[in-house]
Short mmCIF file of C-alpha atoms and ligand atoms in Angstrom, two decimals:
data_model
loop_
_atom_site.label_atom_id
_atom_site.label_comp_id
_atom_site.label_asym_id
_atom_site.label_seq_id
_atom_site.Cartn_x
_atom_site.Cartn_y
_atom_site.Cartn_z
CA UNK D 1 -317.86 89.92 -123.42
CA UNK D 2 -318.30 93.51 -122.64
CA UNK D 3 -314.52 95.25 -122.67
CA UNK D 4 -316.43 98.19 -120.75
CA UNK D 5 -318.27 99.03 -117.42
CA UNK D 6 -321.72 98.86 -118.61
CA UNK D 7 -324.33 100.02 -116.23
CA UNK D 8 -327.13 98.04 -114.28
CA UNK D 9 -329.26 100.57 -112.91
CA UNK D 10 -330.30 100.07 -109.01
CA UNK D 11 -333.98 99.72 -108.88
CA UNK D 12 -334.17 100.76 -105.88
CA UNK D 13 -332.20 103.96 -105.29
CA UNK D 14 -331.84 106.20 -102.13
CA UNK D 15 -334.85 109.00 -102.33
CA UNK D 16 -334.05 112.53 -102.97
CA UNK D 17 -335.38 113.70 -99.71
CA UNK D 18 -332.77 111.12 -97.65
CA UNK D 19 -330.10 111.66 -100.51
CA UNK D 20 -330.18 115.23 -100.02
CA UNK D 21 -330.05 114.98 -95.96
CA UNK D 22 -326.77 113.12 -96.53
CA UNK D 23 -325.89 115.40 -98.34
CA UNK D 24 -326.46 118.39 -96.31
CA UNK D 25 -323.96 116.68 -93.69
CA UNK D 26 -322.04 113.65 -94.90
CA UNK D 27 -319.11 113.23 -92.68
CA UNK D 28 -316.23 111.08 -94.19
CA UNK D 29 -316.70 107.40 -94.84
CA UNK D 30 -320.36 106.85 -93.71
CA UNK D 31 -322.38 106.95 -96.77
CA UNK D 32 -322.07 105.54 -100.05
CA UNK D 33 -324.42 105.83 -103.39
CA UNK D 34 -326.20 103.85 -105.23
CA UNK D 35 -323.99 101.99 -107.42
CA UNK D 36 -320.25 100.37 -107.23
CA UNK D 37 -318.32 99.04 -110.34
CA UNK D 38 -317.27 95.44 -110.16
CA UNK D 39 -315.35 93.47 -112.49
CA UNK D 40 -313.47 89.76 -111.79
CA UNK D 41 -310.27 88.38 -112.62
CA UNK D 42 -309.59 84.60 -112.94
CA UNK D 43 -306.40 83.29 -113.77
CA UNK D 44 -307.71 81.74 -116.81
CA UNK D 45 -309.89 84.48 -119.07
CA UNK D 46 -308.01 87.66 -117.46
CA UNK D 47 -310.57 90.33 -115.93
CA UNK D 48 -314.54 89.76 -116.87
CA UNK D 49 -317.81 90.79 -115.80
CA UNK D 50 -317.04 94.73 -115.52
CA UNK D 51 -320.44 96.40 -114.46
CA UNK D 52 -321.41 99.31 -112.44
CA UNK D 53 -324.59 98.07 -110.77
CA UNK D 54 -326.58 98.65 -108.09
CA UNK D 55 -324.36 99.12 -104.21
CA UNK D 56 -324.82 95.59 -102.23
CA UNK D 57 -323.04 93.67 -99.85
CA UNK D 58 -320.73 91.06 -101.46
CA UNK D 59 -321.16 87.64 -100.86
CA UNK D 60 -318.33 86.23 -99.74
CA UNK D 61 -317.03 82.57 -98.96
CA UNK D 62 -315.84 82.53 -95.76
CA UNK D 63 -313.13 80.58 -96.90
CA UNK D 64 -311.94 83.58 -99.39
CA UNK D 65 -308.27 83.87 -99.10
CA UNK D 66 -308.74 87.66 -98.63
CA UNK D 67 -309.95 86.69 -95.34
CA UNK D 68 -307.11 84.82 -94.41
CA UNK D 69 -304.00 86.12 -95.88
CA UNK D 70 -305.51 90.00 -96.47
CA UNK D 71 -304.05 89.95 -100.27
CA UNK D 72 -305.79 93.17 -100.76
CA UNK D 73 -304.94 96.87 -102.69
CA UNK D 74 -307.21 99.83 -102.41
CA UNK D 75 -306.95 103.59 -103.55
CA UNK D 76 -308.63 106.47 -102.57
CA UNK D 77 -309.16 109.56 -104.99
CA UNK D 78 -311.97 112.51 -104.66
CA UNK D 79 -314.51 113.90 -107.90
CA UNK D 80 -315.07 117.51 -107.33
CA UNK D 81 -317.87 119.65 -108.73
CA UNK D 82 -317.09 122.74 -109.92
CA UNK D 83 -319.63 126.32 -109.86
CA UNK D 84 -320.99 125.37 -113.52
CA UNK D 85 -322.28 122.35 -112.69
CA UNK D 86 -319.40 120.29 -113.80
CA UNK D 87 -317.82 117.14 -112.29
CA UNK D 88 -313.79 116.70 -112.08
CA UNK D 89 -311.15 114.22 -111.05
CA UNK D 90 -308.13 115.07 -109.88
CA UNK D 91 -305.20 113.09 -111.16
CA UNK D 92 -306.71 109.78 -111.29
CA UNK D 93 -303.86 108.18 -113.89
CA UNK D 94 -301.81 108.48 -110.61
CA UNK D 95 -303.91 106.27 -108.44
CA UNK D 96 -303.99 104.03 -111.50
CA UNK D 97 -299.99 103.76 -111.54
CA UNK D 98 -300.23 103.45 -108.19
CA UNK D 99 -302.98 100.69 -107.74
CA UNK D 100 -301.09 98.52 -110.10
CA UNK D 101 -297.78 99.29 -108.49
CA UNK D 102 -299.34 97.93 -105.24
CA UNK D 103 -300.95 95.04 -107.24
CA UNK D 104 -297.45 93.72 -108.28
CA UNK D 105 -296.53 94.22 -104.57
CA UNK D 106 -299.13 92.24 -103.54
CA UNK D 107 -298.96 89.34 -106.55
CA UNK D 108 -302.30 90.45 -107.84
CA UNK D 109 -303.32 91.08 -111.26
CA UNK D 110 -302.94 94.30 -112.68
CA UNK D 111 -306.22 96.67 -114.05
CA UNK D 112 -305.25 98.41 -116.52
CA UNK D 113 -305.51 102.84 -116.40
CA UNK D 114 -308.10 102.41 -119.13
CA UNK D 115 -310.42 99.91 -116.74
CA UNK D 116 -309.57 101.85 -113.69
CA UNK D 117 -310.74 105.07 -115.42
CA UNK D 118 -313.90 103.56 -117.04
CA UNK D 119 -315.04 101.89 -114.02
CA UNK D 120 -314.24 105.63 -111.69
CA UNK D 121 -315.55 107.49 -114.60
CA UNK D 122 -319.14 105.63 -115.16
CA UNK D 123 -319.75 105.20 -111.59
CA UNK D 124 -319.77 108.80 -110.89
CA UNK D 125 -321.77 109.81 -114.49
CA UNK D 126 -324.15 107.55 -113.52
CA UNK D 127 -324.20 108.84 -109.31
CA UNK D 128 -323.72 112.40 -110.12
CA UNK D 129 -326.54 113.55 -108.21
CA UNK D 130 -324.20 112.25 -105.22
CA UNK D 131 -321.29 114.62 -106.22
CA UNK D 132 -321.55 117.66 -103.24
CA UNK D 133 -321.54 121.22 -104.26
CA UNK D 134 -320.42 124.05 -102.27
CA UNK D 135 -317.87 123.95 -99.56
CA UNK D 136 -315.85 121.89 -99.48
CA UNK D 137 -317.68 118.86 -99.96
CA UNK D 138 -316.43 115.99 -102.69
CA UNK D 139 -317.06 112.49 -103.93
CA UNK D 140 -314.71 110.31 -102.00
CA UNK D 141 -313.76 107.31 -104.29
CA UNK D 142 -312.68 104.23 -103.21
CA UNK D 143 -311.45 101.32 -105.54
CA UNK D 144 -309.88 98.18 -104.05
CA UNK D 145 -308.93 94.89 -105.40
CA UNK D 146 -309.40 91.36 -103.16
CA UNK D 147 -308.13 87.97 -103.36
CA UNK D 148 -311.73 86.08 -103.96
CA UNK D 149 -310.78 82.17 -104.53
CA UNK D 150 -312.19 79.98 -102.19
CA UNK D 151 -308.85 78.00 -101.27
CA UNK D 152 -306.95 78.42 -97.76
CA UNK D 153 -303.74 78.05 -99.11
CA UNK D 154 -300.95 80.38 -98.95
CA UNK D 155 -300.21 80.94 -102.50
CA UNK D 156 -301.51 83.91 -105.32
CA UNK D 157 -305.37 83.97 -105.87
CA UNK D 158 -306.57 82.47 -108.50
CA UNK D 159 -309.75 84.83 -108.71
CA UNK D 160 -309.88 88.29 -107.40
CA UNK D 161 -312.69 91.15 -107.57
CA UNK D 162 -312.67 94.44 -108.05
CA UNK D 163 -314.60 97.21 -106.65
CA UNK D 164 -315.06 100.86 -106.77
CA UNK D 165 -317.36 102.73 -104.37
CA UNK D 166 -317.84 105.84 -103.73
CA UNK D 167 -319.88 108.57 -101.48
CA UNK D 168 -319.94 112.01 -100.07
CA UNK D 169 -317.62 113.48 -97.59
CA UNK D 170 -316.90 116.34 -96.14
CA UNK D 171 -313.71 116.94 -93.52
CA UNK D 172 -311.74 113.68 -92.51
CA UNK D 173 -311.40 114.86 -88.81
CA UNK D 174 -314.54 115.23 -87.04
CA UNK D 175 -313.12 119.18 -86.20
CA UNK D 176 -312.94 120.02 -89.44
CA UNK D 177 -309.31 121.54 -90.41
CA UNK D 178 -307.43 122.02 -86.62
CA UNK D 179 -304.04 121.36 -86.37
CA UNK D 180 -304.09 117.83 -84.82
CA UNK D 181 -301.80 116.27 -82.11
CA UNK D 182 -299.73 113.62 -83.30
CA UNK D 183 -298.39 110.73 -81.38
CA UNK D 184 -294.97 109.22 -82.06
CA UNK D 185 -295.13 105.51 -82.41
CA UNK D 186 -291.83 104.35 -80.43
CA UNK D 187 -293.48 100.40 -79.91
CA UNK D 188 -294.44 99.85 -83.26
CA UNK D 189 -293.07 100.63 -87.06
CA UNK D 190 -295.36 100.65 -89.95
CA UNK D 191 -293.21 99.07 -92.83
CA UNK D 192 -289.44 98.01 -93.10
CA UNK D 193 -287.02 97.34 -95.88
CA UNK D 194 -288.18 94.68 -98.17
CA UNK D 195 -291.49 95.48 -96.87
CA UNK D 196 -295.51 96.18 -98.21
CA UNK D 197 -294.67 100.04 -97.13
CA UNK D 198 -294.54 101.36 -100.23
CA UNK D 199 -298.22 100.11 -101.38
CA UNK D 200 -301.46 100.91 -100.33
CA UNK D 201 -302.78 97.91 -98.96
CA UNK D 202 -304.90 97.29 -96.28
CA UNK D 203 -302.33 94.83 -93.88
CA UNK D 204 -299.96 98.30 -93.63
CA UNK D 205 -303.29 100.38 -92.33
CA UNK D 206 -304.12 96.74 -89.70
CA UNK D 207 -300.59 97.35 -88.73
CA UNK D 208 -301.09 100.73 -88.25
CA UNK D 209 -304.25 100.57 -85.41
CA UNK D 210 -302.75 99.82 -82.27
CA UNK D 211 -300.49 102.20 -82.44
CA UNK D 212 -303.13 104.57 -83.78
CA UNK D 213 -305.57 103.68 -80.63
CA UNK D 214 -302.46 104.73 -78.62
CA UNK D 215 -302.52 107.98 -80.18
CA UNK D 216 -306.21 108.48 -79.34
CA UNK D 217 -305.28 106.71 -75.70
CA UNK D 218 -303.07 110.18 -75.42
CA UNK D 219 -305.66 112.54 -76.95
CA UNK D 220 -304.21 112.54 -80.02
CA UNK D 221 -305.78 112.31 -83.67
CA UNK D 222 -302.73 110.52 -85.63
CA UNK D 223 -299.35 108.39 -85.19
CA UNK D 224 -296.60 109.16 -86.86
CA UNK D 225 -294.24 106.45 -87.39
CA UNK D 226 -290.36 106.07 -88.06
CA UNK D 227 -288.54 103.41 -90.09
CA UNK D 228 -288.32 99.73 -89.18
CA UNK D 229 -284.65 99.28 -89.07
CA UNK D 230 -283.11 102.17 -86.48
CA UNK D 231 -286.62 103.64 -85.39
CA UNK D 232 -285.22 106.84 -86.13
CA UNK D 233 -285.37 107.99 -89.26
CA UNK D 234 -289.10 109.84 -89.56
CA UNK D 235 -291.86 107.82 -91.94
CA UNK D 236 -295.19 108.98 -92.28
CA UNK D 237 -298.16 109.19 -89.87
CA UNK D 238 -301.08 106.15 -89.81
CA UNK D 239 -303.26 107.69 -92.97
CA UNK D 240 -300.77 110.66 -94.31
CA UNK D 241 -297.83 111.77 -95.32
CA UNK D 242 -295.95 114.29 -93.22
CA UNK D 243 -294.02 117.83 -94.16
CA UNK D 244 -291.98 120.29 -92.38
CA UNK D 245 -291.58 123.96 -93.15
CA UNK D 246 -288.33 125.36 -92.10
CA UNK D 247 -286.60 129.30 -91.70
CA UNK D 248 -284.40 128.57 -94.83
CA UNK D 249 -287.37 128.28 -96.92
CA UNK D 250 -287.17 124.63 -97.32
CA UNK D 251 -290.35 122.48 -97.60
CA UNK D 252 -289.35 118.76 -96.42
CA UNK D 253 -290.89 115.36 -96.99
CA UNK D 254 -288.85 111.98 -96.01
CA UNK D 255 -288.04 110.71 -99.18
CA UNK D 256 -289.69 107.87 -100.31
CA UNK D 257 -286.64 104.72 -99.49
CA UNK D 258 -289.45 101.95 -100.50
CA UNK D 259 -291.09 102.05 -97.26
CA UNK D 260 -293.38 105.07 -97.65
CA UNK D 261 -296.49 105.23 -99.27
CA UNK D 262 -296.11 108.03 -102.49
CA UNK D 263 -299.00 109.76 -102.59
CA UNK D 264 -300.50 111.53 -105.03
CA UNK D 265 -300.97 114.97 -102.80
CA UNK D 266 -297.46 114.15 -101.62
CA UNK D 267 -296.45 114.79 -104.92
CA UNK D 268 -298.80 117.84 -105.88
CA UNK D 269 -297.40 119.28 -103.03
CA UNK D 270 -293.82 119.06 -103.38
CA UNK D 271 -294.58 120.46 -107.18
CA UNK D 272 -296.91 123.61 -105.76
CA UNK D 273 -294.27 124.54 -103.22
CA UNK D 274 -291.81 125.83 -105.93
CA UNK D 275 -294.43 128.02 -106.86
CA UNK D 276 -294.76 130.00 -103.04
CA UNK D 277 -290.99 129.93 -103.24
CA UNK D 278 -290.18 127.24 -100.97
CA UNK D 279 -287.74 124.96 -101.74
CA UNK D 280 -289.16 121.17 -102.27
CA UNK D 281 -286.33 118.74 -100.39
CA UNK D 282 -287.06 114.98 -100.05
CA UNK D 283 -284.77 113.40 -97.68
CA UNK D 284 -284.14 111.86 -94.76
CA UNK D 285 -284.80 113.72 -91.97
CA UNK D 286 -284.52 111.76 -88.48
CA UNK D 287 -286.90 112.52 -85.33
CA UNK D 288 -284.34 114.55 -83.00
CA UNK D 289 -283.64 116.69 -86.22
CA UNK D 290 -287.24 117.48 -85.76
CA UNK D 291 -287.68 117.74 -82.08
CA UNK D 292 -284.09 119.72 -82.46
CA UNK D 293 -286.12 122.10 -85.11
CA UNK D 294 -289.13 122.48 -83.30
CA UNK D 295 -287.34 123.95 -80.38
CA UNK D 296 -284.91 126.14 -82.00
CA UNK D 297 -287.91 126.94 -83.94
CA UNK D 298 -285.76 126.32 -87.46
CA UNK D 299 -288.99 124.33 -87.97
CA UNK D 300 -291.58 126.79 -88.47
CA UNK D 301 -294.53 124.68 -89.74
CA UNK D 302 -295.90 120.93 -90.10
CA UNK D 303 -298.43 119.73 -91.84
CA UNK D 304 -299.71 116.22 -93.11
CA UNK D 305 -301.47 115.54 -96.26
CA UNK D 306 -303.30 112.84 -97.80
CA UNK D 307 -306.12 112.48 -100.63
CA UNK D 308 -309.02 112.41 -97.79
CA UNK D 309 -307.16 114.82 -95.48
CA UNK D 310 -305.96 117.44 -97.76
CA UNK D 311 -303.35 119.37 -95.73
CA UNK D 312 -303.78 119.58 -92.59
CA UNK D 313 -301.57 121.44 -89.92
CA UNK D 314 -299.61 119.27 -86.99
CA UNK D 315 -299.96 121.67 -83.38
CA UNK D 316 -297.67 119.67 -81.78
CA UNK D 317 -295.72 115.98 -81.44
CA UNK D 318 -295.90 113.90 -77.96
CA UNK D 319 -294.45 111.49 -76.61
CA UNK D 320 -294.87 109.87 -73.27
CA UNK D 321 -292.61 112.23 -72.26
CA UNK D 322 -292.96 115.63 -73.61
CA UNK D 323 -294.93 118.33 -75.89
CA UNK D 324 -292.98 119.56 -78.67
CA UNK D 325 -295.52 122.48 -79.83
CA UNK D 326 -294.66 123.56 -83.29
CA UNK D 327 -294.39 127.49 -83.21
CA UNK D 328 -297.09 128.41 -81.49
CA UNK D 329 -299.23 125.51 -82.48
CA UNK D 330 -301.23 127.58 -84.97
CA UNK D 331 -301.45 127.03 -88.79
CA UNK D 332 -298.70 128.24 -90.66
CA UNK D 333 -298.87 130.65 -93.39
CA UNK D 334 -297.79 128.09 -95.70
CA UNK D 335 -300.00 125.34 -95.06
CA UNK D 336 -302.23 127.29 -95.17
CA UNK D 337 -301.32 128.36 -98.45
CA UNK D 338 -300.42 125.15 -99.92
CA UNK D 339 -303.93 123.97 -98.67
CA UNK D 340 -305.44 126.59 -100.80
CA UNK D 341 -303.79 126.50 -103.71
CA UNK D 342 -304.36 122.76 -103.90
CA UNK D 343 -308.25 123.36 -102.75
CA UNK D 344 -308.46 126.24 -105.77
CA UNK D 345 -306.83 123.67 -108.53
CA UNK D 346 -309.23 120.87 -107.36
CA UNK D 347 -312.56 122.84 -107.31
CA UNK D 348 -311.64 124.82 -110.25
CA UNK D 349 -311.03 128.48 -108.92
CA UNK D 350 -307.61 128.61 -109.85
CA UNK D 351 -305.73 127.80 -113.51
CA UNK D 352 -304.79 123.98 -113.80
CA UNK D 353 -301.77 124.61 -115.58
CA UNK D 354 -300.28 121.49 -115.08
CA UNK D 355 -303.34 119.57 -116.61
CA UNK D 356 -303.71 117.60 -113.30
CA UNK D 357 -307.68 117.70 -113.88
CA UNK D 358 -309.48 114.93 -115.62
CA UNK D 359 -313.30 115.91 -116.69
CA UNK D 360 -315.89 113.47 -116.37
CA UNK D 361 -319.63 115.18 -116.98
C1 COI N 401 -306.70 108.65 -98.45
O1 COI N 401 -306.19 109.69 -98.03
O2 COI N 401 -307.44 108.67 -99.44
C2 COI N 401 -306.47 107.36 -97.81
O3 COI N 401 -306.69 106.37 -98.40
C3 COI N 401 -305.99 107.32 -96.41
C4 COI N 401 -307.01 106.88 -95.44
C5 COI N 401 -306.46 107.15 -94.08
C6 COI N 401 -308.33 107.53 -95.58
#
C-alpha cells in the first residue's frame, strides 16, 4: 500500500485555451484544476488510498454522518509563483499543526505534516500550469477532512476522507483591496468557552452566515463578532482575524482565549510588525475600547487579515445605530505596509529571512 500520493492523471483535462481564460480572470473560489488528492481513513488500517487523481464530484451516501452531524476540518493556504518561473508555499507546516489541532477538536483522525505536505505538494507539481503569474494572482488551496461512514449515529466516524483542491484566485472581495464596512454582530456570537472556536471547521463558518447576510442586509462586506459569554469582549470577523493600529505605536489583535481561530497571517503579522516598529500586543480589547478609540482617534488604523484576504483595511464599524469611521476611512500607512511586506515575502521580492517559504517546483 502506497505510503505516498501517487498520481492518476485526468484524461480529460481543461484545454489550454479555457484554462488560460480562467486564468486571465479567476475570481476567488469559482474554479478549480484538474486534479484533487484524496486519501481515506478507517478506524481499522489507519489512512489508505492516498492519490492525486483526476477533480470529480464525490459520491456520497446520503446517510454520511458528515451530512448530519457536520464533523468536518478544512484549511486554506495559497502556492505563489515567483518571476523565475518557480512555485512556493507559504508556511504550510502551520496549516498542518493547525488541521490536526482542529482534527482533535473535532474527534477526527489526525494526517500527519508529512501526508498533508505530500498530498499539497504533488497536487500543485502535477497542476502547475494552474499556478497564476503576475499580479497578484495565487493558487488557493483547500484541504478538508469529512466524516464519511454511512451510520446516523451520533458518535466518532469510523471512516473519513480527505481532500485537497485547489484553483486560481485573485482578490477575495469582488472590489479588489477597499477598506470594507464591517457589521457588528450584537444577535449572534461565533464561538464560546468550551467551544469549536478555536478550529477551523466548517459548523463555526454555518454559524457565522446569518449574521454575515445581516452584514450584507446593511451594505456591509463582513461581521465582526464578540465573545459568547459578555458579548463584549471583541473576537474576530466571519472569515478573518481583526487588528487595530493605535497613536502609541501599538499593533493589537484579541488574544487568542480558545475561542479564536489562530491563523497563520495572524501570526506573520504580529511577527512583521516588530519590524515597522510597531509594537505587537495580543489582548483583550473590548468593543467600547474600540468605538472609544475610533473617536478619540487613539485608533488610527484597522485592518483584517486572513490567508484568502491578505490584509485588508476596515473604513468603518456599524451598528444599527451609528458609523464609527476609522480616521478618515482610508487605508492606513501601516496596513498598507504590513500588506506589502507580507505580499513581497510571499511572491518572492523581498528576503524570507525567517524561512517561512516552502519550495515546491
Ligand atoms: C482563508 O482565509 O483561507 C479562509 O479559509 C477563510 C475563508 C473565509 C475563505
Amino acid at each position: 500500500m502506497s505510503r505516498q500520493f501517487d498520481v492518476r492523471p485526468n484524461t480529460r483535462p481543461r484545454s489550454d485555451a479555457d484554462r488560460a481564460a480562467i486564468l486571465a480572470d479567476p475570481g476567488f473560489g469559482q474554479y478549480f484544476s484538474d486534479h484533487m488528492a484524496t486519501a481515506t481513513w478507517t478506524k481499522d488500517a489507519g489512512w489508505h488510498d492516498r492519490e492525486v487523481g483526476p477533480y470529480r464530484p464525490f459520491e456520497l451516501d446520503p446517510a454520511a454522518a458528515v451530512l448530519h452531524y457536520a464533523q468536518e476540518i478544512f484549511e486554506g493556504l495559497k502556492a505563489y509563483r515567483h518571476a523565475d518561473n518557480s512555485i512556493w508555499l507559504f508556511r504550510p507546516e502551520k496549516n498542518a499543526e493547525r488541521m490536526a489541532r482542529s482534527a482533535r477538536r473535532l474527534a477526527l483522525p489526525e494526517l500527519s505534516t508529512e501526508d498533508f505536505l505530500d498530498s499539497i505538494e504533488t497536487l500543485v507539481r502535477t497542476d502547475h500550469a494552474w499556478v497564476p503569474s503576475g499580479g497578484e494572482g495565487n493558487f488557493y488551496i483547500r484541504p478538508f477532512m469529512f466524516a464519511s461512514e454511512t451510520f446516523l449515529g451520533v458518535r466518532p466516524s469510523q471512516t473519513v476522507t480527505y481532500c485537497c483542491i485547489a484553483g486560481p484566485a485573485g482578490s477575495y472581495f469582488a472590489n479588489g483591496v477597499q477598506p470594507v464596512d464591517i457589521w457588528l454582530s450584537t444577535n449572534y456570537v461565533r464561538s464560546a468557552p468550551g467551544g469549536t472556536g478555536a478550529a477551523k471547521t466548517g459548523g463555526n463558518y454555518a454559524a457565522s452566515l446569518v449574521a454575515q447576510q445581516e452584514a450584507y442586509d446593511h451594505g456591509c462586506e463582513q461581521v465582526l463578532f464578540t465573545d459568547g459569554a459578555e458579548r463584549k469582549w471583541v473576537e474576530e470577523l466571519g472569515g478573518m482575524n481583526i487588528y487595530f493600529v493605535t497613536t502609541d505605536g501599538e499593533l493589537i489583535t484579541p488574544s487568542l482565549e480558545g475561542t479564536i481561530l489562530e491563523g497563520v497571517t495572524r501570526d506573520s503579522v504580529l511577527t512583521l510588525a516588530a519590524d515597522r516598529g510597531l509594537k505587537p500586543v495580543e489582548r483583550r480589547i473590548s468593543i467600547d475600547e474600540v468605538f472609544d478609540g475610533i473617536g478619540d482617534k487613539s485608533i488610527t488604523e484597522i485592518f483584517a487579515c486572513g490567508t484568502a484576504a491578505v490584509i485588508n483595511p476596515v473604513g468603518s464599524l456599524r451598528t444599527a445605530d451609528a458609523v464609527h469611521t476609522v480616521a478618515d476611512g482610508h487605508p492606513g500607512e501601516h496596513t498598507e505596509g504590513l500588506r506589502q511586506a507580507l505580499l513581497d515575502i510571499q511572491y518572492g521580492r523581498a528576503e524570507d529571512s525567517r524561512g517561512w517559504l516552502r519550495k515546491v517546483c
